[in-house]
PDB file of C-alpha atoms in Angstrom:
ATOM      1  CA  MET A   1     260.798 152.788  64.191  1.00 44.00           C
ATOM      2  CA  THR A   2     257.491 154.528  63.508  1.00 42.00           C
ATOM      3  CA  ASN A   3     255.908 155.508  66.820  1.00 52.00           C
ATOM      4  CA  HIS A   4     252.326 155.292  67.976  1.00 80.00           C
ATOM      5  CA  PHE A   5     250.808 152.613  65.825  1.00 96.00           C
ATOM      6  CA  ALA A   6     247.328 153.039  64.365  1.00 97.00           C
ATOM      7  CA  HIS A   7     244.882 151.127  66.542  1.00 97.00           C
ATOM      8  CA  VAL A   8     241.275 150.303  67.273  1.00 97.00           C
ATOM      9  CA  VAL A   9     239.531 150.699  70.622  1.00 98.00           C
ATOM     10  CA  ARG A  10     236.328 148.725  71.001  1.00 98.00           C
ATOM     11  CA  GLY A  11     233.869 147.877  73.766  1.00 98.00           C
ATOM     12  CA  SER A  12     233.892 148.560  77.488  1.00 96.00           C
ATOM     13  CA  GLY A  13     234.872 146.737  80.651  1.00 96.00           C
ATOM     14  CA  PRO A  14     238.210 145.289  81.795  1.00 97.00           C
ATOM     15  CA  GLY A  15     241.158 145.949  79.511  1.00 98.00           C
ATOM     16  CA  LEU A  16     242.348 143.557  76.810  1.00 98.00           C
ATOM     17  CA  LEU A  17     245.335 144.419  74.612  1.00 98.00           C
ATOM     18  CA  LEU A  18     245.835 142.504  71.350  1.00 98.00           C
ATOM     19  CA  ALA A  19     249.245 141.637  69.899  1.00 98.00           C
ATOM     20  CA  HIS A  20     248.968 140.298  66.340  1.00 98.00           C
ATOM     21  CA  GLY A  21     251.210 138.041  64.304  1.00 98.00           C
ATOM     22  CA  GLY A  22     253.899 138.734  61.741  1.00 97.00           C
ATOM     23  CA  GLY A  23     252.542 139.480  58.286  1.00 96.00           C
ATOM     24  CA  GLY A  24     249.137 139.910  59.896  1.00 96.00           C
ATOM     25  CA  GLY A  25     247.128 142.632  61.566  1.00 97.00           C
ATOM     26  CA  ILE A  26     244.351 143.175  64.078  1.00 98.00           C
ATOM     27  CA  GLU A  27     241.582 142.587  61.553  1.00 96.00           C
ATOM     28  CA  GLY A  28     243.370 139.727  59.822  1.00 95.00           C
ATOM     29  CA  ASN A  29     244.275 137.832  62.996  1.00 97.00           C
ATOM     30  CA  PHE A  30     241.446 138.744  65.394  1.00 98.00           C
ATOM     31  CA  GLY A  31     238.627 139.913  63.115  1.00 97.00           C
ATOM     32  CA  THR A  32     236.470 136.828  63.627  1.00 98.00           C
ATOM     33  CA  ILE A  33     236.368 137.270  67.423  1.00 98.00           C
ATOM     34  CA  LEU A  34     236.765 141.032  67.877  1.00 98.00           C
ATOM     35  CA  ASP A  35     233.062 141.830  68.248  1.00 97.00           C
ATOM     36  CA  ASP A  36     232.612 139.104  70.851  1.00 98.00           C
ATOM     37  CA  LEU A  37     235.630 140.212  72.874  1.00 98.00           C
ATOM     38  CA  ALA A  38     234.384 143.817  72.833  1.00 98.00           C
ATOM     39  CA  ARG A  39     231.087 142.770  74.441  1.00 97.00           C
ATOM     40  CA  THR A  40     232.832 142.163  77.762  1.00 97.00           C
ATOM     41  CA  HIS A  41     236.129 144.065  77.505  1.00 98.00           C
ATOM     42  CA  THR A  42     237.684 147.303  76.376  1.00 98.00           C
ATOM     43  CA  VAL A  43     239.740 145.910  73.514  1.00 98.00           C
ATOM     44  CA  VAL A  44     242.754 147.836  72.216  1.00 98.00           C
ATOM     45  CA  GLY A  45     244.234 146.522  68.979  1.00 98.00           C
ATOM     46  CA  PRO A  46     247.336 148.211  67.520  1.00 98.00           C
ATOM     47  CA  ASP A  47     248.641 147.393  64.032  1.00 98.00           C
ATOM     48  CA  TYR A  48     252.418 147.040  63.751  1.00 98.00           C
ATOM     49  CA  PRO A  49     254.328 149.245  61.285  1.00 97.00           C
ATOM     50  CA  GLY A  50     253.426 148.476  57.688  1.00 97.00           C
ATOM     51  CA  THR A  51     250.021 146.989  58.557  1.00 97.00           C
ATOM     52  CA  GLY A  52     246.627 148.690  58.359  1.00 95.00           C
ATOM     53  CA  ALA A  53     246.984 152.453  58.725  1.00 96.00           C
ATOM     54  CA  THR A  54     250.360 152.306  60.506  1.00 97.00           C
ATOM     55  CA  PRO A  55     253.176 153.568  58.270  1.00 97.00           C
ATOM     56  CA  ARG A  56     255.956 151.129  57.488  1.00 96.00           C
ATOM     57  CA  SER A  57     259.079 151.365  59.634  1.00 96.00           C
ATOM     58  CA  THR A  58     262.305 152.604  58.084  1.00 95.00           C
ATOM     59  CA  GLU A  59     264.366 150.373  60.371  1.00 96.00           C
ATOM     60  CA  PRO A  60     264.140 146.834  61.793  1.00 97.00           C
ATOM     61  CA  LEU A  61     261.519 146.201  64.451  1.00 98.00           C
ATOM     62  CA  ASP A  62     262.761 145.650  67.994  1.00 97.00           C
ATOM     63  CA  LEU A  63     260.799 143.420  70.382  1.00 98.00           C
ATOM     64  CA  ASP A  64     261.319 145.721  73.367  1.00 98.00           C
ATOM     65  CA  ALA A  65     260.189 148.770  71.396  1.00 97.00           C
ATOM     66  CA  VAL A  66     257.107 147.033  69.971  1.00 98.00           C
ATOM     67  CA  ALA A  67     256.104 145.769  73.425  1.00 98.00           C
ATOM     68  CA  ASP A  68     256.605 149.209  74.981  1.00 98.00           C
ATOM     69  CA  GLU A  69     254.590 150.880  72.228  1.00 98.00           C
ATOM     70  CA  LEU A  70     251.646 148.513  72.638  1.00 98.00           C
ATOM     71  CA  VAL A  71     251.582 149.107  76.391  1.00 98.00           C
ATOM     72  CA  SER A  72     251.802 152.879  75.831  1.00 97.00           C
ATOM     73  CA  ILE A  73     248.853 152.758  73.426  1.00 98.00           C
ATOM     74  CA  ALA A  74     246.761 150.767  75.905  1.00 98.00           C
ATOM     75  CA  VAL A  75     247.535 153.257  78.709  1.00 97.00           C
ATOM     76  CA  ASP A  76     246.773 156.218  76.436  1.00 96.00           C
ATOM     77  CA  ALA A  77     243.437 154.557  75.630  1.00 96.00           C
ATOM     78  CA  GLY A  78     242.558 154.689  79.323  1.00 97.00           C
ATOM     79  CA  LEU A  79     243.575 151.205  80.443  1.00 97.00           C
ATOM     80  CA  GLU A  80     245.577 151.250  83.661  1.00 96.00           C
ATOM     81  CA  ARG A  81     245.882 147.461  83.784  1.00 98.00           C
ATOM     82  CA  PHE A  82     244.988 144.860  81.186  1.00 98.00           C
ATOM     83  CA  ALA A  83     245.365 141.306  79.955  1.00 98.00           C
ATOM     84  CA  ILE A  84     247.194 140.666  76.685  1.00 98.00           C
ATOM     85  CA  LEU A  85     246.044 138.272  73.975  1.00 98.00           C
ATOM     86  CA  GLY A  86     249.055 137.469  71.806  1.00 98.00           C
ATOM     87  CA  TYR A  87     248.984 135.491  68.582  1.00 98.00           C
ATOM     88  CA  SER A  88     252.034 133.952  66.856  1.00 98.00           C
ATOM     89  CA  VAL A  89     254.926 136.451  67.189  1.00 98.00           C
ATOM     90  CA  GLY A  90     252.484 138.499  69.257  1.00 98.00           C
ATOM     91  CA  THR A  91     253.070 135.962  72.032  1.00 98.00           C
ATOM     92  CA  GLY A  92     256.677 137.147  72.174  1.00 98.00           C
ATOM     93  CA  VAL A  93     255.460 140.742  72.290  1.00 98.00           C
ATOM     94  CA  ALA A  94     253.036 139.824  75.094  1.00 98.00           C
ATOM     95  CA  VAL A  95     255.669 138.049  77.188  1.00 98.00           C
ATOM     96  CA  ARG A  96     258.095 140.935  76.749  1.00 98.00           C
ATOM     97  CA  ALA A  97     255.372 143.435  77.698  1.00 98.00           C
ATOM     98  CA  ALA A  98     254.638 141.478  80.881  1.00 98.00           C
ATOM     99  CA  THR A  99     258.349 141.343  81.700  1.00 98.00           C
ATOM    100  CA  ARG A 100     258.930 145.055  81.135  1.00 98.00           C
ATOM    101  CA  HIS A 101     255.607 146.318  82.543  1.00 98.00           C
ATOM    102  CA  PRO A 102     254.575 143.921  85.336  1.00 97.00           C
ATOM    103  CA  ASP A 103     252.528 146.664  87.014  1.00 97.00           C
ATOM    104  CA  ARG A 104     250.304 146.922  83.918  1.00 98.00           C
ATOM    105  CA  VAL A 105     249.754 143.346  82.776  1.00 98.00           C
ATOM    106  CA  THR A 106     247.164 141.230  84.606  1.00 98.00           C
ATOM    107  CA  GLY A 107     247.207 138.082  82.489  1.00 98.00           C
ATOM    108  CA  LEU A 108     248.467 136.512  79.278  1.00 98.00           C
ATOM    109  CA  ILE A 109     246.767 134.438  76.577  1.00 98.00           C
ATOM    110  CA  LEU A 110     249.409 133.072  74.213  1.00 98.00           C
ATOM    111  CA  THR A 111     248.068 131.489  71.016  1.00 98.00           C
ATOM    112  CA  ALA A 112     250.135 129.587  68.420  1.00 98.00           C
ATOM    113  CA  GLY A 113     253.287 131.088  69.867  1.00 98.00           C
ATOM    114  CA  PHE A 114     256.935 130.310  70.505  1.00 98.00           C
ATOM    115  CA  THR A 115     259.824 131.229  72.777  1.00 98.00           C
ATOM    116  CA  LYS A 116     262.483 131.211  70.045  1.00 98.00           C
ATOM    117  CA  PRO A 117     262.260 130.043  66.438  1.00 98.00           C
ATOM    118  CA  ASP A 118     263.755 126.596  65.863  1.00 97.00           C
ATOM    119  CA  ASN A 119     265.441 125.573  62.617  1.00 97.00           C
ATOM    120  CA  ARG A 120     262.133 124.606  61.020  1.00 96.00           C
ATOM    121  CA  LEU A 121     260.580 127.995  61.726  1.00 96.00           C
ATOM    122  CA  LEU A 122     263.769 129.810  60.688  1.00 97.00           C
ATOM    123  CA  LEU A 123     263.694 127.997  57.339  1.00 97.00           C
ATOM    124  CA  ALA A 124     260.074 129.022  56.877  1.00 96.00           C
ATOM    125  CA  VAL A 125     261.007 132.606  57.717  1.00 96.00           C
ATOM    126  CA  ASP A 126     263.869 132.541  55.194  1.00 96.00           C
ATOM    127  CA  ILE A 127     261.557 131.277  52.437  1.00 96.00           C
ATOM    128  CA  TRP A 128     258.938 133.847  53.461  1.00 96.00           C
ATOM    129  CA  ARG A 129     261.524 136.645  53.309  1.00 95.00           C
ATOM    130  CA  GLU A 130     262.858 135.614  49.893  1.00 95.00           C
ATOM    131  CA  LEU A 131     259.405 135.194  48.357  1.00 96.00           C
ATOM    132  CA  LEU A 132     258.448 138.694  49.525  1.00 95.00           C
ATOM    133  CA  ASP A 133     260.934 139.957  46.935  1.00 91.00           C
ATOM    134  CA  GLY A 134     259.374 137.866  44.182  1.00 89.00           C
ATOM    135  CA  ASP A 135     256.087 136.154  43.442  1.00 90.00           C
ATOM    136  CA  ARG A 136     253.497 137.139  46.074  1.00 92.00           C
ATOM    137  CA  ARG A 137     251.121 134.430  44.878  1.00 95.00           C
ATOM    138  CA  LEU A 138     253.819 131.815  45.361  1.00 97.00           C
ATOM    139  CA  LEU A 139     254.348 133.195  48.867  1.00 97.00           C
ATOM    140  CA  ALA A 140     250.610 132.889  49.497  1.00 97.00           C
ATOM    141  CA  LYS A 141     250.733 129.264  48.303  1.00 97.00           C
ATOM    142  CA  PHE A 142     253.652 128.532  50.626  1.00 97.00           C
ATOM    143  CA  LEU A 143     251.969 130.110  53.645  1.00 96.00           C
ATOM    144  CA  THR A 144     248.704 128.314  52.864  1.00 97.00           C
ATOM    145  CA  PHE A 145     250.588 125.009  52.618  1.00 96.00           C
ATOM    146  CA  ALA A 146     252.576 125.548  55.808  1.00 95.00           C
ATOM    147  CA  ALA A 147     250.029 127.223  58.040  1.00 96.00           C
ATOM    148  CA  THR A 148     246.642 125.706  57.196  1.00 97.00           C
ATOM    149  CA  GLY A 149     245.461 122.679  59.124  1.00 96.00           C
ATOM    150  CA  GLU A 150     245.188 119.497  57.076  1.00 95.00           C
ATOM    151  CA  THR A 151     241.474 118.992  57.694  1.00 95.00           C
ATOM    152  CA  HIS A 152     240.540 122.560  56.835  1.00 96.00           C
ATOM    153  CA  LEU A 153     242.802 122.662  53.773  1.00 97.00           C
ATOM    154  CA  ASN A 154     241.526 119.414  52.296  1.00 97.00           C
ATOM    155  CA  ALA A 155     237.893 120.440  52.839  1.00 97.00           C
ATOM    156  CA  LEU A 156     238.297 123.356  50.420  1.00 97.00           C
ATOM    157  CA  GLY A 157     237.037 122.930  46.879  1.00 98.00           C
ATOM    158  CA  PRO A 158     239.321 123.959  43.986  1.00 97.00           C
ATOM    159  CA  ALA A 159     237.670 127.353  43.570  1.00 98.00           C
ATOM    160  CA  GLU A 160     237.729 127.987  47.326  1.00 97.00           C
ATOM    161  CA  LEU A 161     241.421 127.132  47.509  1.00 98.00           C
ATOM    162  CA  GLU A 162     242.278 129.464  44.634  1.00 97.00           C
ATOM    163  CA  ALA A 163     240.212 132.234  46.203  1.00 97.00           C
ATOM    164  CA  ALA A 164     241.969 131.760  49.535  1.00 95.00           C
ATOM    165  CA  ILE A 165     245.385 131.961  47.873  1.00 97.00           C
ATOM    166  CA  ASP A 166     244.396 135.049  45.885  1.00 96.00           C
ATOM    167  CA  GLY A 167     243.008 136.713  49.007  1.00 95.00           C
ATOM    168  CA  LEU A 168     246.183 136.073  50.967  1.00 95.00           C
ATOM    169  CA  ALA A 169     248.388 137.302  48.117  1.00 95.00           C
ATOM    170  CA  ASP A 170     246.409 140.546  48.028  1.00 94.00           C
ATOM    171  CA  TYR A 171     246.528 140.931  51.820  1.00 93.00           C
ATOM    172  CA  ILE A 172     250.296 140.642  52.470  1.00 95.00           C
ATOM    173  CA  PRO A 173     251.164 143.842  54.397  1.00 96.00           C
ATOM    174  CA  ALA A 174     253.860 146.228  53.202  1.00 96.00           C
ATOM    175  CA  GLY A 175     255.640 145.832  56.535  1.00 97.00           C
ATOM    176  CA  SER A 176     256.029 142.066  56.188  1.00 97.00           C
ATOM    177  CA  PRO A 177     259.840 142.202  55.751  1.00 96.00           C
ATOM    178  CA  GLU A 178     260.176 143.912  59.132  1.00 97.00           C
ATOM    179  CA  HIS A 179     257.612 141.579  60.705  1.00 98.00           C
ATOM    180  CA  VAL A 180     259.545 138.541  59.481  1.00 97.00           C
ATOM    181  CA  GLY A 181     262.727 140.004  60.928  1.00 97.00           C
ATOM    182  CA  LEU A 182     260.952 140.390  64.270  1.00 98.00           C
ATOM    183  CA  VAL A 183     259.924 136.713  64.185  1.00 98.00           C
ATOM    184  CA  ALA A 184     263.493 135.594  63.518  1.00 97.00           C
ATOM    185  CA  GLY A 185     264.862 137.580  66.458  1.00 97.00           C
ATOM    186  CA  VAL A 186     262.459 136.542  69.236  1.00 98.00           C
ATOM    187  CA  ASP A 187     263.973 134.838  72.266  1.00 98.00           C
ATOM    188  CA  THR A 188     261.953 135.017  75.482  1.00 98.00           C
ATOM    189  CA  ARG A 189     263.248 131.822  77.094  1.00 98.00           C
ATOM    190  CA  ALA A 190     265.168 133.535  79.899  1.00 98.00           C
ATOM    191  CA  GLU A 191     262.208 135.618  81.083  1.00 97.00           C
ATOM    192  CA  LEU A 192     259.486 132.959  81.220  1.00 98.00           C
ATOM    193  CA  ALA A 193     260.225 131.915  84.796  1.00 98.00           C
ATOM    194  CA  GLY A 194     259.649 135.484  85.934  1.00 97.00           C
ATOM    195  CA  ILE A 195     256.090 135.692  84.586  1.00 98.00           C
ATOM    196  CA  ALA A 196     253.882 135.962  87.655  1.00 96.00           C
ATOM    197  CA  VAL A 197     250.418 136.576  86.155  1.00 97.00           C
ATOM    198  CA  PRO A 198     247.779 133.983  85.192  1.00 97.00           C
ATOM    199  CA  THR A 199     248.682 132.612  81.773  1.00 98.00           C
ATOM    200  CA  LEU A 200     246.787 130.504  79.252  1.00 98.00           C
ATOM    201  CA  VAL A 201     248.778 128.915  76.430  1.00 98.00           C
ATOM    202  CA  ILE A 202     246.793 127.723  73.411  1.00 98.00           C
ATOM    203  CA  ALA A 203     248.518 125.235  71.102  1.00 98.00           C
ATOM    204  CA  THR A 204     247.334 124.793  67.514  1.00 98.00           C
ATOM    205  CA  THR A 205     247.784 121.066  66.968  1.00 98.00           C
ATOM    206  CA  ARG A 206     247.485 121.059  63.148  1.00 97.00           C
ATOM    207  CA  ASP A 207     249.876 123.972  62.697  1.00 97.00           C
ATOM    208  CA  GLY A 208     252.697 123.322  60.237  1.00 95.00           C
ATOM    209  CA  LEU A 209     254.235 126.769  60.625  1.00 96.00           C
ATOM    210  CA  VAL A 210     254.492 127.066  64.416  1.00 97.00           C
ATOM    211  CA  LEU A 211     254.349 123.520  65.737  1.00 97.00           C
ATOM    212  CA  PRO A 212     252.460 122.753  68.971  1.00 98.00           C
ATOM    213  CA  ALA A 213     255.769 121.814  70.618  1.00 98.00           C
ATOM    214  CA  HIS A 214     256.524 125.548  70.749  1.00 98.00           C
ATOM    215  CA  SER A 215     253.376 126.202  72.796  1.00 98.00           C
ATOM    216  CA  ARG A 216     254.218 123.328  75.111  1.00 98.00           C
ATOM    217  CA  GLU A 217     257.637 124.880  75.687  1.00 98.00           C
ATOM    218  CA  LEU A 218     256.006 128.218  76.512  1.00 98.00           C
ATOM    219  CA  ALA A 219     253.650 126.578  78.992  1.00 98.00           C
ATOM    220  CA  ALA A 220     256.419 124.536  80.595  1.00 98.00           C
ATOM    221  CA  GLY A 221     258.477 127.670  81.176  1.00 98.00           C
ATOM    222  CA  ILE A 222     255.786 129.869  82.759  1.00 98.00           C
ATOM    223  CA  PRO A 223     254.998 128.978  86.388  1.00 97.00           C
ATOM    224  CA  GLY A 224     251.390 127.937  86.949  1.00 97.00           C
ATOM    225  CA  SER A 225     250.345 128.386  83.327  1.00 98.00           C
ATOM    226  CA  GLU A 226     247.520 126.404  81.771  1.00 98.00           C
ATOM    227  CA  LEU A 227     247.949 124.673  78.399  1.00 98.00           C
ATOM    228  CA  ILE A 228     245.073 123.746  76.137  1.00 98.00           C
ATOM    229  CA  GLU A 229     245.313 122.275  72.665  1.00 98.00           C
ATOM    230  CA  ILE A 230     242.904 123.115  69.853  1.00 98.00           C
ATOM    231  CA  GLU A 231     242.719 121.173  66.614  1.00 98.00           C
ATOM    232  CA  ALA A 232     243.531 123.888  64.086  1.00 98.00           C
ATOM    233  CA  GLY A 233     246.275 125.178  61.867  1.00 98.00           C
ATOM    234  CA  HIS A 234     247.945 128.538  62.364  1.00 98.00           C
ATOM    235  CA  GLY A 235     244.788 130.295  61.159  1.00 96.00           C
ATOM    236  CA  ILE A 236     242.840 129.389  64.275  1.00 98.00           C
ATOM    237  CA  GLY A 237     240.522 132.383  63.919  1.00 98.00           C
ATOM    238  CA  VAL A 238     239.042 130.811  60.793  1.00 96.00           C
ATOM    239  CA  GLU A 239     239.620 127.108  61.396  1.00 97.00           C
ATOM    240  CA  ALA A 240     238.471 126.851  65.033  1.00 98.00           C
ATOM    241  CA  ARG A 241     236.964 130.223  65.783  1.00 98.00           C
ATOM    242  CA  ASP A 242     234.413 129.062  68.360  1.00 98.00           C
ATOM    243  CA  ALA A 243     236.825 126.864  70.321  1.00 98.00           C
ATOM    244  CA  TRP A 244     239.397 129.678  70.398  1.00 98.00           C
ATOM    245  CA  LEU A 245     236.856 132.245  71.559  1.00 98.00           C
ATOM    246  CA  ASP A 246     235.506 129.900  74.246  1.00 98.00           C
ATOM    247  CA  ALA A 247     238.997 129.305  75.635  1.00 98.00           C
ATOM    248  CA  ILE A 248     239.746 133.040  75.721  1.00 98.00           C
ATOM    249  CA  GLN A 249     236.419 133.980  77.313  1.00 98.00           C
ATOM    250  CA  ASN A 250     236.640 131.234  79.936  1.00 97.00           C
ATOM    251  CA  PHE A 251     240.105 132.405  80.946  1.00 98.00           C
ATOM    252  CA  LEU A 252     239.096 136.067  81.073  1.00 97.00           C
ATOM    253  CA  SER A 253     235.947 135.270  83.081  1.00 94.00           C
ATOM    254  CA  ALA A 254     237.985 133.317  85.620  1.00 89.00           C
ATOM    255  CA  SER A 255     240.461 136.196  85.863  1.00 74.00           C
ATOM    256  CA  VAL A 256     237.638 138.626  86.621  1.00 61.00           C
ATOM    257  CA  ARG A 257     236.227 136.321  89.312  1.00 62.00           C
ATOM    258  CA  GLU A 258     239.660 136.029  90.900  1.00 64.00           C
ATOM    259  CA  GLY A 259     240.197 139.790  90.753  1.00 59.00           C
ATOM    260  CA  THR A 260     243.261 139.665  88.512  1.00 57.00           C
ATOM    261  CA  ASN A 261     241.757 141.604  85.604  1.00 55.00           C
TER     262      ASN A 261
END
């Protein structure tokens, strides 16, 4: 696997490490809130292999290795301890990082995540994988259909919908096959009970790709975690940007007051 992912370092203050989703990237998944997060925190955002400026991996991605690399990047950026904001498969990366590096991780924010893909998500992953070898615009249509919240999707005019599909088709990272493989292999169920840091789980209630039941399972498995539900599809950064940012900032502010970050 390609080592030392390309990454951004923004802002100053307590540390915040970002773990993005499969087929996404730091800008794609966190771009709408990055400036705001950097006003109060030193934000470190690595792109997985095949996304942004990180070269594509020549072998399958391994959850342990990805988690270790993100922690290494954060430490190299000057962060001794930090919270992790994980999105989608990034929640699996975040949990694994906390399990493997408990001395580094001060808190977890797990958005639109899962402990292990169920049959519905595995079917979506299989379709995603097969369409990567074919029509990228059809893949973009499928992901738009599955991941976009009903309210947001139906509010788009015809031209806006076509533009959104075209934009997604153009965006699909080269490393998506490896990202999809990472999604399919996540299983953090056995380690949840050992998570001992403050944890906020954010469920996306209109998400057709990663159903809110997955977030509820995450929250139920992590002792003392807090669960909040936001009305949005998988693309929460666009569909419910303000509510997402408020939830993150409130959690991080409370962590600072309690001395855990």
